[in-house]
Structures are given as structure tokens and as C-alpha cells.
Amino acid sequence: MTSSTDDFTINSRLNLLSKEGPERPAFIFLDKDSKRTVLSRHDVWDKSGKCAAFFRRHGIEKGDIVCNTLVNSQERLISTYGVILAGAISMHGQTFLADGEDLVKNLEDSRCKAIIINPDEKSGANVILKKLKYKDGRTGIVRYKGLPNLSQVIYVGRGDKYGHSSWLESLGQEMETYEDCSVKTDDVAVVFCTSGSTGFAKLIPHTHRRLQLIGRNIQKLWQLNQDSILFNDRSLGWMGGSPLIYPLVGLTRVLIDLSPGQAEDNSALILHILETENCDKATILPNDIQRILDHLDSVGRYKLPKRLRIIGTGGGPISKVTMKAIGRISESITNVYGTSEFGLTHGLNVTDESQYENACCGDPCGHTEVKIVDENLLEVVTGEPGELLVRGPSLFTGYLNKSDVTKDVITEDGWFRTSDVGYKNGKGQLFVLCRKTNAINYKGIIHYPGWMEAKLEKHPDIKKSIVLGVPDPVVHEQICVCIIKAPNSMMTVEDIKEYFKSLFLTSETSDITPIPKYFLFFDQFPLNINGKIDRTAVKKVAWKRLEVEPSKP
């Protein structure tokens, strides 16, 4: 099943797939209790089309940005496709700070018109919006403080104990499906979020055309076709979990339904899914791969009776520790490198653990151009590390409503500055080592220490703080908090832990919550010749105290 780049849209592909094998499974959801829900190709089209009709009736128009804060679920999938079928733009609603600053900033920067939230009073987005809600005294219209463009709050839930119907059931009342047939391949379809140095996300718009180009690279590296059964439980709002692959390839995707909550033992649930759903491919991050291996060891099993053909992984420098899954969970592991701004740029399929070199990401994908440069943006010699720059047709054109930030990352001749440090070997293969900045790569998510330090220093017992990364073979980097206590403070490590946990809406066990592993007290921080804190020196002292050495490629 192929489609020309010139006429590809998610809308047209969803329509086409609903006619080609309408009863074929498109998405399979399993919750923490293994309750199974299957959406066929026809179901996806019908429910998404009725969702689009619902949105249009509620004032959503072509080009409007709609923020979706739902967790992975049928409702999240259908509402995402529904927004796109309505001709609007689906934006991921990133919400994990307890004070809601991250969500509010995204809504403000995007000039978002509508937001989709869970009606549960305890849901993070709901709590935050209630604090901002007020009634305009002149017009009587409900408004939200600091968000003049936000005019619609759409509640999407599963019904309740009082017998109220679920949102998906209510869609059945829509008489017809809707598809905005005026949508073109160069119209924006989605807005992804990526970490920003201030702690707030940068917003990355992608068109239908670029999503197809990004998807083609994923399809090739994962060796996907319409008969593939792919397990991928990454967030539907992230690049790595986006539902763009289904309309492109027509495969079956299996994922965990998080609406009822998270499983106590996620690794056991993933193993159950891989085996019972006959998955042949999977997208699994290194920390989850390790959890699965540990679970197999704990129950006395060495390997799965039917191994996956390919596990796709990435998110940071991958060590040989991850490759131990070869022969146990999967026949091979494909290590990839990419960014939300570009998609995948490199990939390497590994079938023999002993042949893998730490941090190797392999060869460029598709039409990707790559070069390694020094501080003056001049190419370095083979084997010498420098900043990784990439260029190609899938590269975004700029951060949403942030032309000043875009100028800092895209050169005049079209190269994207990734801020990642790497090198190429004599075969032209890419090795990605670390971030150029102070950013911390925790479980494949980039966190900038500046905002964490600012939050910590609001505590009366903390005079100064430095947050840094400590190399880890599984999660890429653990988080270490270095503290100078305020005079006469009796603060303990447990006090800091509790305060840190209070900063987040998300659970401390969630992979997106940056909970530190290490806490160190300092009498003073080393200073440089200008009298400023020397972060490099602090890091060296911390690593020495922790007896941790950086992994070497």
C-alpha cells in the first residue's frame, strides 16, 4: 500500500483503509486487567468521522489548534483523528508540573482554541483549568485567565457510576461522519512538544507531507507492512507514539489503555501482551527492556517461546546492556536516533550482541544529510566528536510562533542544530554520545536542570542547588541533586525527596516524572576564575563521591 507524497493526507488514508479490509483490526487496547478492546479499520473511520462532525458542530474549524490532554486510550486515539478529519490541528497537552505552568504556557504559545480533557475532577488538566476559569462580567462568557484564544473545553470521559453514558457512546448519536476534503498535504496536521531550556516545551508543527516522510523512515527501519502487529505504548501525543504509522501502512497496533490506571507491574503486562497478541515488532525503550528481562529472571524464564522479530529502541546512547534482549525477547534490536523536529535520522539493526559498539546509531535514513561540526560550525575529521547537524525534507520549518528560537537552531543553509554531541567512524556510522548543553536525558526524555533548580531554590531550607546527570547504562542518565543548605537548616534527604515529588502532577513511578536518584549536600560549590559556579567541577566532584564513571563508546 503506497501513497504519493504529493497527495498524502491522514484524512484520505483513513478513508481508504476503511474500504480496504474494513474488518481488519487496526488498534487493540488492553488495560491493566487485560480487558481487550479491538477497533477495526471501519471502527476507526466511523468513530473518528463522527468525532469530526461533533467538533465541527461545536465550532472547531479548519486550522484551529486543539490541545489533547488525554492519556493513551480509545478516546485519545479517536479524538486525535477526529481533530485532523475536521481540518484542525491536534496538539499534545503536556501536563506534569503540579502548578500547571507547562500546560498553560503551551496553550498560550500555541494560541489554542480548544482543549480536550478528562472530566474527572482529579485529572491534572481539569484541576488547572478550574483555577483559571472566570465569567466575563460584561458578556457573561466563561473565560480562562491569560488564555484569550481558548474558547472551548471539551470533556471526554467513559461515563460514571451514576449511569451517564461515555463520550464514545454519545458519538453514536451523530448521524453522519465528517471529513474536511479541502485539507492538503502541506497543511499542518499535528503539533508535537519537545523539551525547552526554560522547562517549558517548544512546539513543533508537522504537515501531512512531513509526517509521511517521517513515517516512511520508521516503516523501513522497523520493516513494517500491513500484516505487522506492532506493540507500541509510547504516548499517542509524542513523535515516537504518534498514530501516523497506521494510516501510512495499515498495520495493527497494540497498546496499553491507561484510562483505568497503570498496572502495578507494567513489565508483566507487556510480556502478556507480546505473547497473547502475537506481536512481531515492538517499540520499547531501554528501561522497559531491562524491566522485562528482570521480570523473566524473577519468574525463572530465560526467553519468550515466540520471540519478536524486531524491537525498535532509542531515546539516547544505547549500551550493550540493552542488547542482552537479543535472543531472549527479540531476534534483533534496531537502535535509532532522531528528533521531534526531524523524525528518525539514523538506524542500526543488531542481531548479535557481541558485534554492537556502545552508542552506535548506524547509517542515515532516506534522504538525510548529516555532518559533525566544531564550535565554528566547521566539519571535524572522522572520529572526532562535535555537534550533530542534520538536513533533509522531513525537517520542520520552525517552532510554532517562535521565529526567534527557530533562528538559533536552523542555519541559513537549512541545517538543524541538534545540540547532541557525536562522531562518525570510518564506515560513516553515527555514534551519539551526549547533549551539548547541561540537559539531562532521563529515560529518553530531555530535562533541563535550570527550571528544576529554580523550583528547588524556592524552598526556604535550600540556599543553592545544582541538578546534573549521572551516566546510567539503562535510563541513559540518573538525576543527581546537589544542595547547599540555608543557614541553620535541618533539612534531610527525605525532606528534599518529598518536596521534589510535590512539584509534579504525574506519579513518581511514571517514566516522564524526573525523580532524582542521588542527593548530595555541599558546604560550597567550586567556582571558576570569574567567581561563578563551575558546573563541570561540581559534576566531577559529584561523580567522584558517587564512584560513577561515564560510559565510554
Coordinates of C-alpha atoms in Angstrom, one line a residue, residues 19-428:
K19 CA -12.8 0.5 2.5
E20 CA -9.8 -1.9 2.1
G21 CA -10.4 -4.7 4.6
P22 CA -12.9 -2.8 6.8
E23 CA -13.0 -5.6 9.4
R24 CA -9.2 -5.9 9.8
P25 CA -8.0 -5.0 13.3
A26 CA -6.4 -1.5 13.3
F27 CA -5.9 -0.9 17.1
I28 CA -6.0 -3.3 20.0
F29 CA -6.1 -1.8 23.5
L30 CA -5.5 -3.8 26.7
D31 CA -5.9 -2.3 30.1
K32 CA -4.2 -3.2 33.4
D33 CA -6.6 -6.0 34.0
S34 CA -6.0 -7.3 30.4
K35 CA -9.5 -6.2 29.3
R36 CA -9.3 -6.2 25.5
T37 CA -10.9 -3.8 23.0
V38 CA -10.4 -4.0 19.3
L39 CA -11.1 -1.2 16.8
S40 CA -11.3 -2.3 13.2
R41 CA -10.4 -0.1 10.3
H42 CA -14.1 0.7 9.8
D43 CA -14.5 1.5 13.5
V44 CA -11.6 3.9 13.4
W45 CA -13.0 5.7 10.4
D46 CA -16.6 5.7 11.6
K47 CA -15.9 6.9 15.1
S48 CA -13.2 9.4 14.1
G49 CA -15.5 10.8 11.4
K50 CA -18.4 11.2 13.8
C51 CA -16.0 12.8 16.2
A52 CA -15.0 15.3 13.5
A53 CA -18.7 16.0 12.9
F54 CA -19.1 16.6 16.7
F55 CA -16.1 19.0 16.7
R56 CA -17.4 21.0 13.7
R57 CA -20.8 21.4 15.4
H58 CA -19.0 22.8 18.4
G59 CA -17.2 25.5 16.4
I60 CA -13.9 23.8 15.6
E61 CA -12.8 25.0 12.1
K62 CA -10.0 24.3 9.7
G63 CA -6.7 25.4 11.0
D64 CA -7.8 25.7 14.7
I65 CA -5.4 24.2 17.2
V66 CA -6.9 21.7 19.6
C67 CA -4.9 20.6 22.7
N68 CA -5.4 17.0 23.7
T69 CA -4.5 16.1 27.3
L70 CA -6.0 12.5 27.4
V71 CA -3.8 9.5 28.3
N72 CA -3.4 6.7 25.8
S73 CA -6.9 5.2 25.3
Q74 CA -9.5 4.7 22.6
E75 CA -10.8 8.2 23.4
R76 CA -7.4 9.7 22.9
L77 CA -7.0 7.9 19.5
I78 CA -10.4 8.8 18.2
S79 CA -10.3 12.4 19.3
T80 CA -6.9 12.9 17.7
Y81 CA -8.0 11.5 14.4
G82 CA -11.3 13.4 14.8
V83 CA -9.5 16.7 15.1
I84 CA -7.5 16.1 12.0
L85 CA -10.5 14.9 10.0
A86 CA -12.2 18.1 11.0
G87 CA -9.4 20.0 9.3
A88 CA -8.0 21.2 12.6
I89 CA -4.6 20.6 14.2
S90 CA -4.0 18.2 17.1
M91 CA -1.5 19.4 19.7
H92 CA -0.2 17.2 22.6
G93 CA -1.2 18.6 26.0
Q94 CA 1.9 18.1 28.1
T95 CA 0.9 18.3 31.8
F96 CA 3.2 17.1 34.6
L97 CA 4.0 20.2 36.7
A98 CA 1.7 20.5 39.8
D99 CA 1.3 24.2 39.3
G100 CA 0.2 23.7 35.7
E101 CA 2.8 26.2 34.3
D102 CA 3.8 23.8 31.5
L103 CA 0.2 23.3 30.2
V104 CA -0.7 27.0 30.4
K105 CA 2.4 28.0 28.6
N106 CA 1.7 25.6 25.7
L107 CA -1.9 26.9 25.5
E108 CA -0.7 30.5 25.5
D109 CA 2.2 30.0 22.9
S110 CA 0.0 28.0 20.5
R111 CA -3.0 30.3 20.7
C112 CA -5.0 27.2 21.2
K113 CA -8.8 27.4 20.6
A114 CA -10.0 24.3 22.3
I115 CA -8.7 21.7 24.8
I116 CA -9.8 18.1 25.3
I117 CA -9.7 17.0 29.0
N118 CA -10.9 14.2 31.2
P119 CA -13.9 15.3 33.2
D120 CA -12.6 13.5 36.3
E121 CA -12.2 16.2 39.0
K122 CA -8.8 14.8 39.9
S123 CA -7.4 15.0 36.4
G124 CA -4.5 17.4 36.2
A125 CA -5.8 19.5 33.3
N126 CA -9.2 19.8 34.9
V127 CA -7.7 21.0 38.2
I128 CA -5.6 23.6 36.4
L129 CA -8.3 25.0 34.2
K130 CA -10.7 25.4 37.2
K131 CA -8.2 27.7 38.8
L132 CA -8.1 29.9 35.6
K133 CA -11.8 29.9 34.9
Y134 CA -13.9 33.0 35.4
K135 CA -17.0 34.6 33.9
D136 CA -16.6 37.8 31.9
G137 CA -18.7 40.4 33.8
R138 CA -19.6 42.3 30.6
T139 CA -20.6 39.4 28.4
G140 CA -21.2 36.6 30.8
I141 CA -19.0 34.3 28.7
V142 CA -16.7 31.9 30.5
R143 CA -13.0 32.8 30.0
Y144 CA -9.7 31.5 31.2
K145 CA -7.1 33.8 32.7
G146 CA -4.2 34.6 30.4
L147 CA -5.7 32.5 27.6
P148 CA -7.7 34.8 25.4
N149 CA -7.9 32.3 22.5
L150 CA -9.2 29.4 24.5
S151 CA -12.9 29.3 23.9
Q152 CA -13.8 25.6 24.1
V153 CA -13.3 23.0 26.8
I154 CA -14.3 19.5 25.5
Y155 CA -14.9 16.9 28.2
V156 CA -14.2 13.3 27.1
G157 CA -14.8 10.5 29.6
R158 CA -16.1 7.0 30.0
G159 CA -19.3 7.6 31.9
D160 CA -19.7 7.2 35.6
K161 CA -21.3 5.1 38.3
Y162 CA -24.4 7.2 38.0
G163 CA -25.2 5.8 34.6
H164 CA -24.1 8.7 32.5
S165 CA -23.1 7.5 29.0
S166 CA -19.5 7.6 27.8
W167 CA -18.2 10.0 25.3
L168 CA -17.7 7.3 22.7
E169 CA -21.2 6.1 23.1
S170 CA -22.6 9.6 22.7
L171 CA -20.8 9.8 19.3
G172 CA -23.2 7.2 18.1
Q173 CA -25.9 9.9 18.1
E174 CA -24.1 11.7 15.3
M175 CA -25.9 10.9 12.1
E176 CA -23.0 11.2 9.7
T177 CA -19.2 11.2 9.6
Y178 CA -17.3 14.2 8.5
E179 CA -14.1 14.7 6.6
D180 CA -12.7 18.1 5.6
C181 CA -11.8 17.3 1.9
S182 CA -10.1 20.6 1.5
V183 CA -7.2 19.5 3.6
K184 CA -4.0 19.5 1.6
T185 CA -0.7 17.6 2.0
D186 CA 1.1 20.8 3.1
D187 CA -1.4 21.7 5.8
V188 CA -0.3 21.3 9.4
A189 CA -1.8 18.1 11.0
V190 CA -0.1 17.9 14.4
V191 CA 2.0 19.8 16.9
F192 CA 4.5 17.8 18.9
C193 CA 6.2 19.1 22.1
T194 CA 9.8 18.9 22.9
S195 CA 11.8 20.0 26.0
G196 CA 12.8 23.6 26.3
S197 CA 15.7 25.0 28.3
T198 CA 13.3 27.0 30.4
G199 CA 11.4 23.9 31.4
F200 CA 8.6 24.7 29.0
A201 CA 8.0 22.8 25.8
K202 CA 8.8 24.1 22.4
L203 CA 6.0 23.4 19.9
I204 CA 6.8 21.6 16.7
P205 CA 4.2 21.7 13.8
H206 CA 4.3 19.0 11.2
T207 CA 2.4 18.8 7.9
H208 CA 0.7 15.7 6.4
R209 CA 3.6 15.6 3.9
R210 CA 6.3 15.6 6.5
L211 CA 4.5 13.0 8.6
Q212 CA 4.5 10.7 5.6
L213 CA 8.3 11.2 5.1
I214 CA 8.9 10.6 8.8
G215 CA 6.6 7.5 8.7
R216 CA 8.4 6.0 5.7
N217 CA 11.7 6.0 7.6
I218 CA 10.0 4.3 10.6
Q219 CA 8.4 1.8 8.2
K220 CA 11.7 0.9 6.6
L221 CA 13.7 0.6 9.8
W222 CA 11.1 -1.5 11.6
Q223 CA 10.3 -3.5 8.4
L224 CA 6.6 -2.8 8.8
N225 CA 3.8 -3.8 6.5
Q226 CA 0.0 -4.2 6.7
D227 CA 0.5 -7.7 8.2
S228 CA 2.7 -6.4 11.1
I229 CA 1.4 -6.5 14.6
L230 CA 3.2 -3.7 16.4
F231 CA 3.3 -3.2 20.1
N232 CA 3.9 0.5 20.9
D233 CA 2.7 2.0 24.2
R234 CA 4.5 5.4 23.7
S235 CA 2.2 8.3 24.2
L236 CA -0.1 9.0 21.2
G237 CA 0.9 12.6 21.5
W238 CA 4.7 12.1 21.1
M239 CA 6.6 11.6 17.9
G240 CA 7.5 8.0 18.9
G241 CA 4.0 7.1 19.7
S242 CA 2.0 9.1 17.2
P243 CA -0.7 7.2 15.3
L244 CA 0.7 8.3 12.0
I245 CA 2.1 4.9 11.1
Y246 CA -1.4 3.2 10.9
P247 CA -2.8 5.4 8.1
L248 CA 0.5 5.1 6.3
V249 CA 1.0 1.3 6.4
G250 CA -2.4 -0.2 7.5
L251 CA -0.8 -2.4 10.2
T252 CA -2.3 -3.4 13.5
R253 CA -1.0 -1.5 16.6
V254 CA -1.3 -2.9 20.1
L255 CA -1.1 -0.6 23.1
I256 CA -2.0 -0.2 26.8
D257 CA -5.2 1.6 27.7
L258 CA -4.3 3.9 30.6
S259 CA -7.7 5.2 31.3
P260 CA -8.4 2.8 34.1
G261 CA -5.0 3.5 35.5
Q262 CA -1.5 2.0 35.3
A263 CA -0.7 -1.6 36.0
E264 CA 1.3 -2.4 39.2
D265 CA 3.7 -4.5 37.2
N266 CA 4.0 -3.0 33.7
S267 CA 6.7 -5.4 32.6
A268 CA 4.4 -8.4 33.3
L269 CA 1.6 -6.8 31.4
I270 CA 3.8 -6.0 28.4
L271 CA 5.0 -9.6 28.3
H272 CA 1.4 -10.8 28.4
I273 CA 0.5 -8.6 25.5
L274 CA 3.5 -9.6 23.4
E275 CA 2.7 -13.2 23.8
T276 CA -1.1 -13.2 23.6
E277 CA -1.4 -10.7 20.7
N278 CA 1.3 -12.5 18.6
C279 CA 3.2 -9.2 18.1
D280 CA 6.1 -9.5 15.7
K281 CA 7.5 -5.9 16.2
A282 CA 7.7 -3.6 19.2
T283 CA 8.8 -0.2 20.2
I284 CA 10.3 -0.4 23.7
L285 CA 12.7 2.0 25.5
P286 CA 15.8 0.6 27.2
N287 CA 14.5 1.0 30.8
D288 CA 11.4 -1.1 29.9
I289 CA 13.6 -3.7 28.1
Q290 CA 15.6 -4.1 31.3
R291 CA 12.4 -4.4 33.3
I292 CA 11.1 -7.2 31.1
L293 CA 14.5 -9.0 31.3
D294 CA 14.4 -8.7 35.1
H295 CA 10.8 -10.0 35.2
L296 CA 11.8 -13.0 33.1
D297 CA 14.6 -13.7 35.5
S298 CA 12.3 -13.3 38.5
V299 CA 9.9 -15.9 37.3
G300 CA 12.6 -18.4 36.1
R301 CA 12.1 -17.9 32.4
Y302 CA 15.0 -17.3 30.0
K303 CA 13.2 -16.2 26.9
L304 CA 9.9 -15.9 25.2
P305 CA 8.7 -19.1 23.3
K306 CA 8.0 -16.9 20.3
R307 CA 10.4 -14.0 20.1
L308 CA 9.7 -10.7 18.4
R309 CA 11.4 -10.2 15.1
I310 CA 12.5 -6.6 15.9
I311 CA 12.5 -4.3 18.9
G312 CA 12.9 -0.7 18.0
T313 CA 14.6 1.4 20.7
G314 CA 16.4 4.7 21.2
G315 CA 16.0 7.9 23.2
G316 CA 19.7 8.3 23.9
P317 CA 23.1 6.5 23.8
I318 CA 22.3 2.7 23.9
S319 CA 24.8 0.4 25.7
K320 CA 25.4 -3.3 25.2
V321 CA 23.3 -3.9 28.3
T322 CA 20.2 -3.3 26.2
M323 CA 21.4 -5.7 23.5
K324 CA 21.1 -8.6 26.0
A325 CA 17.5 -8.8 25.0
I326 CA 18.6 -10.3 21.6
G327 CA 17.8 -14.0 21.7
R328 CA 15.6 -13.6 24.8
I329 CA 12.8 -11.2 23.8
S330 CA 13.6 -10.5 20.2
E331 CA 15.6 -11.8 17.2
S332 CA 17.1 -8.3 16.7
I333 CA 17.1 -4.8 18.1
T334 CA 17.1 -1.7 15.9
N335 CA 18.7 1.3 17.6
V336 CA 17.6 4.6 16.2
Y337 CA 18.4 8.2 16.6
G338 CA 16.0 11.1 15.8
T339 CA 14.4 14.3 17.0
S340 CA 10.9 15.6 17.1
E341 CA 11.9 18.3 14.7
F342 CA 13.1 15.9 12.1
G343 CA 11.9 12.4 12.8
L344 CA 14.4 9.5 12.6
T345 CA 17.7 10.3 11.1
H346 CA 19.7 7.1 11.7
G347 CA 19.2 3.4 12.4
L348 CA 21.1 0.2 13.0
N349 CA 19.7 -3.3 13.2
V350 CA 21.7 -5.5 15.6
T351 CA 21.3 -9.3 15.5
D352 CA 24.5 -10.2 17.5
E353 CA 25.1 -8.5 20.9
S354 CA 28.9 -9.1 20.6
Q355 CA 29.1 -7.1 17.4
Y356 CA 27.4 -4.0 18.8
E357 CA 29.5 -0.9 19.8
N358 CA 28.1 1.3 22.5
A359 CA 26.2 4.4 21.3
C360 CA 26.2 3.3 17.6
C361 CA 23.1 4.5 15.7
G362 CA 24.2 3.3 12.3
D363 CA 23.6 4.8 8.9
P364 CA 21.5 7.8 7.7
C365 CA 17.8 7.1 6.8
G366 CA 16.3 8.1 3.5
H367 CA 17.4 11.4 2.2
T368 CA 19.0 12.5 5.5
E369 CA 22.2 14.6 5.3
V370 CA 24.4 14.7 8.4
K371 CA 27.6 16.4 9.4
I372 CA 29.6 16.8 12.6
V373 CA 30.9 20.3 13.3
D374 CA 33.0 22.3 15.8
E375 CA 32.1 25.5 17.6
N376 CA 32.5 27.4 14.4
L377 CA 30.2 25.1 12.5
L378 CA 33.2 23.7 10.5
E379 CA 33.2 20.0 9.9
V380 CA 35.5 17.9 12.0
V381 CA 37.6 15.0 10.9
T382 CA 36.3 11.4 11.1
G383 CA 36.3 10.1 14.6
E384 CA 36.4 13.5 16.3
P385 CA 33.4 14.4 18.3
G386 CA 31.3 17.6 17.6
E387 CA 27.8 18.8 17.3
L388 CA 25.5 16.8 15.1
L389 CA 23.7 18.7 12.3
V390 CA 21.1 17.2 10.1
R391 CA 19.2 18.3 6.9
G392 CA 16.5 16.8 4.8
P393 CA 12.9 17.0 3.5
S394 CA 11.3 15.9 6.8
L395 CA 12.8 18.8 8.8
F396 CA 10.3 21.1 10.4
T397 CA 10.2 24.7 9.3
G398 CA 10.2 26.3 12.7
Y399 CA 8.8 26.3 16.2
L400 CA 5.2 27.4 16.4
N401 CA 5.0 31.2 16.9
K402 CA 8.7 31.3 17.9
S403 CA 10.7 32.6 15.0
D404 CA 13.4 34.0 17.3
V405 CA 14.0 30.5 18.8
T406 CA 13.9 28.9 15.3
K407 CA 16.8 31.1 14.2
D408 CA 19.0 29.6 16.8
V409 CA 18.6 26.1 15.6
I410 CA 18.3 26.3 11.8
T411 CA 21.2 27.7 9.9
E412 CA 20.8 29.9 6.8
D413 CA 21.6 26.9 4.6
G414 CA 19.0 24.7 6.2
W415 CA 20.9 22.6 8.7
F416 CA 19.3 21.7 12.0
R417 CA 21.5 22.0 15.1
T418 CA 20.5 19.1 17.3
S419 CA 22.6 20.1 20.4
D420 CA 23.7 16.5 20.5
V421 CA 27.4 15.5 20.5
G422 CA 28.6 12.6 18.4
Y423 CA 31.1 11.4 15.8
K424 CA 31.3 9.3 12.7
N425 CA 33.5 6.3 12.3
G426 CA 35.4 5.2 9.2
K427 CA 32.3 3.5 7.8
G428 CA 30.2 6.7 8.1

